[in-house]
GROMACS .gro file of C-alpha atoms in nm:
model
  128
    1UNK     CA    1   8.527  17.235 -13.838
    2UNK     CA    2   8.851  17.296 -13.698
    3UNK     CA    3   9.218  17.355 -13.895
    4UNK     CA    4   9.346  17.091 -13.778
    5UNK     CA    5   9.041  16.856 -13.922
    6UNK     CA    6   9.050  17.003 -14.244
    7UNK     CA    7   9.421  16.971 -14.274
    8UNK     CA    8   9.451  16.620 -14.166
    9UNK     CA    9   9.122  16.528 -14.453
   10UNK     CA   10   9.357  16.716 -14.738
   11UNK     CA   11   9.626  16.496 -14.580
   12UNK     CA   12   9.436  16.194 -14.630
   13UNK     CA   13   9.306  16.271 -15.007
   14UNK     CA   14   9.648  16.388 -15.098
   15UNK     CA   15   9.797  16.018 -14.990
   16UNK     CA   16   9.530  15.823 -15.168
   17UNK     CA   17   9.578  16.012 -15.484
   18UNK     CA   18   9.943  15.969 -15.445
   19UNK     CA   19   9.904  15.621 -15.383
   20UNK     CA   20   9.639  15.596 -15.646
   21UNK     CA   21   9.896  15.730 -15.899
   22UNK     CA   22  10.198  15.548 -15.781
   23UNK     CA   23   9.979  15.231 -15.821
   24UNK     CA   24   9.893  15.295 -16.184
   25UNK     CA   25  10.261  15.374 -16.269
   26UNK     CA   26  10.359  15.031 -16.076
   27UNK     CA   27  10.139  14.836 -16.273
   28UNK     CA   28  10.190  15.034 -16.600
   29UNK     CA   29  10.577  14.898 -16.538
   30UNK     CA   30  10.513  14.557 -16.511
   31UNK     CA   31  10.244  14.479 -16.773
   32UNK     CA   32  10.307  14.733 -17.058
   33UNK     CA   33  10.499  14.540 -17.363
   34UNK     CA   34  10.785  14.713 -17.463
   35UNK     CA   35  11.048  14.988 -17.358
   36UNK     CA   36  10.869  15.261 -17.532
   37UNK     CA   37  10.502  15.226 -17.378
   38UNK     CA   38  10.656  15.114 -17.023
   39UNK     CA   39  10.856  15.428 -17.020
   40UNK     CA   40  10.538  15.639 -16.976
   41UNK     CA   41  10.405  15.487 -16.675
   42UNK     CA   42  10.672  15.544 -16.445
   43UNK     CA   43  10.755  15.920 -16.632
   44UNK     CA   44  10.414  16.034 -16.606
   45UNK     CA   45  10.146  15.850 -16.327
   46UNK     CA   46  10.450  15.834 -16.130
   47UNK     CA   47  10.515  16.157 -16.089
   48UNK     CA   48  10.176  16.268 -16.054
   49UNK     CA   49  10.182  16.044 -15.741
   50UNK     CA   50  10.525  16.141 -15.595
   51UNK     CA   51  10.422  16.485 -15.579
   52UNK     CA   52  10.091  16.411 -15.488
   53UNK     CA   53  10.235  16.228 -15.170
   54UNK     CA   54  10.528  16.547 -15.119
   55UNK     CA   55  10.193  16.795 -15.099
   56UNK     CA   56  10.051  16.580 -14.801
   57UNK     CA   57  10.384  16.574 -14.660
   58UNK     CA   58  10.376  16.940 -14.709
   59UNK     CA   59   9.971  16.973 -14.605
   60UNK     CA   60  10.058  16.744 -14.259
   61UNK     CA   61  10.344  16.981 -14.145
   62UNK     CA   62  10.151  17.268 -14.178
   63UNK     CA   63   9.888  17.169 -13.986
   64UNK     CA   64  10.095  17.047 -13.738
   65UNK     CA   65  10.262  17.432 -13.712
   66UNK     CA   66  10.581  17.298 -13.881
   67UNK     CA   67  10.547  17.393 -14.215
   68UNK     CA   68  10.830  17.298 -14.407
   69UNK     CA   69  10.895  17.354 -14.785
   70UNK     CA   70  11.175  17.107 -14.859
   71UNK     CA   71  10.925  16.912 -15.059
   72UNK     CA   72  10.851  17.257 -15.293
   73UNK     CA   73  11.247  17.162 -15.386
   74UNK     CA   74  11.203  16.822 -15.437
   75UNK     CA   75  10.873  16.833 -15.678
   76UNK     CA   76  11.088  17.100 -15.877
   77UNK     CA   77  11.361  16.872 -15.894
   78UNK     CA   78  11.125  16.570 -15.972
   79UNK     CA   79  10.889  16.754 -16.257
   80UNK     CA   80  11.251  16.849 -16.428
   81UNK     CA   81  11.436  16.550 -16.417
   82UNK     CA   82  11.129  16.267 -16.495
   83UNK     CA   83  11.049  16.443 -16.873
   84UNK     CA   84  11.458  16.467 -16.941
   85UNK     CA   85  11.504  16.097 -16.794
   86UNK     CA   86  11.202  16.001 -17.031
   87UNK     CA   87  11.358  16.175 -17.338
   88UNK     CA   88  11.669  15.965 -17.263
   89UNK     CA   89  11.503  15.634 -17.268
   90UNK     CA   90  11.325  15.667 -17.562
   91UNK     CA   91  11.603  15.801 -17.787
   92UNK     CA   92  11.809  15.506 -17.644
   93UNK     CA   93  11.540  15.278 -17.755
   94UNK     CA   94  11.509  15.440 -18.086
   95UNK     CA   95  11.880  15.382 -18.147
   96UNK     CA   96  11.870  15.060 -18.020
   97UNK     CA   97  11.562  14.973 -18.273
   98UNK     CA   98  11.429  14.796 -18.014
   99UNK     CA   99  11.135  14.967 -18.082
  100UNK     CA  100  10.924  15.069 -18.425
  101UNK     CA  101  11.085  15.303 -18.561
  102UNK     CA  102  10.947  15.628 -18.711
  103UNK     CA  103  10.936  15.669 -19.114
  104UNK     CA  104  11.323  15.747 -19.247
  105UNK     CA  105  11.339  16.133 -19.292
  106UNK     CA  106  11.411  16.240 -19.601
  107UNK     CA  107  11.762  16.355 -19.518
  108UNK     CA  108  11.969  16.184 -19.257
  109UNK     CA  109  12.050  16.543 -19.071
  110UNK     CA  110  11.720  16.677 -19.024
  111UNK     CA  111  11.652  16.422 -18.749
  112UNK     CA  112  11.953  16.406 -18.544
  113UNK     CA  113  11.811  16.119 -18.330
  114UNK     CA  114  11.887  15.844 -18.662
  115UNK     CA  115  12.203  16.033 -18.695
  116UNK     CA  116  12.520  15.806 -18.625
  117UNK     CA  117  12.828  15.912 -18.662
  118UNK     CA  118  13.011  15.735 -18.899
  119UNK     CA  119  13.264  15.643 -18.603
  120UNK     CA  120  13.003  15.468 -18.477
  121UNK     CA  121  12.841  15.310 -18.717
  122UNK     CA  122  13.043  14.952 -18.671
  123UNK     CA  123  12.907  14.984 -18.305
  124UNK     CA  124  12.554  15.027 -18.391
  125UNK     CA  125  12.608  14.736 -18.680
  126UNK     CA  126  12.733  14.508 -18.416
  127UNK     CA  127  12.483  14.499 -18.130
  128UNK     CA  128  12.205  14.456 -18.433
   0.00000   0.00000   0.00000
């Protein structure tokens, strides 16, 4: 068994996993119900398989003798920015209430998330 053969089999498992993953997370999109459970298919199986299909972008150069490690910079970047993006959405959709809503706390500024400022507060009022 050569380099090159095992290279280009990692190649091939690392695209059907990434594919594999990035299927889930498609499907996740369309049929979950609401904001809160759709966010986690794109956040979390989507990821998986975007970095999944960087590593046989990464595995395929390197057994071609071109290694390259531009997609070490992009999974960084991706497994940052998908939990912070995913954080964003939800708190929207908590301040929205388009979503159910977790128990009242029993003071208003020990969750900051239910938190409006009181400049705000006609705002919030209206789009309800």
């Amino acid at each position: 068994m050569t380099f090159t053969l095992i290279g280009t089999i990692a190649t091939a498992v690392f695209l059907l996993i990434g594919a594999s993953f990035t299927l889930v997370a498609a499907i996740g999109l369309l049929k979950l119900n609401d904001g809160m459970t759709r966010l986690h298919a794109p956040t979390k199986a989507g990821t998986v398989g975007v970095g999944a299909l960087l590593l046989a972008s990464m595995t395929h150069s390197h057994t071609l003798g071109e290694g390259s490690m531009h997609e070490l910079l992009i999974m960084a970047f991706l497994f940052v920015t998908a939990p912070i993006s995913a954080n964003f959405i939800a708190k929207v959709n908590i301040h929205r209430r388009s979503c159910q809503t977790p128990p009242s706390p029993p003071r208003d500024d020990m969750w900051s998330t239910l938190d409006v400022p009181e400049a705000d507060r006609e705002f919030v009022e209206a789009e309800q």
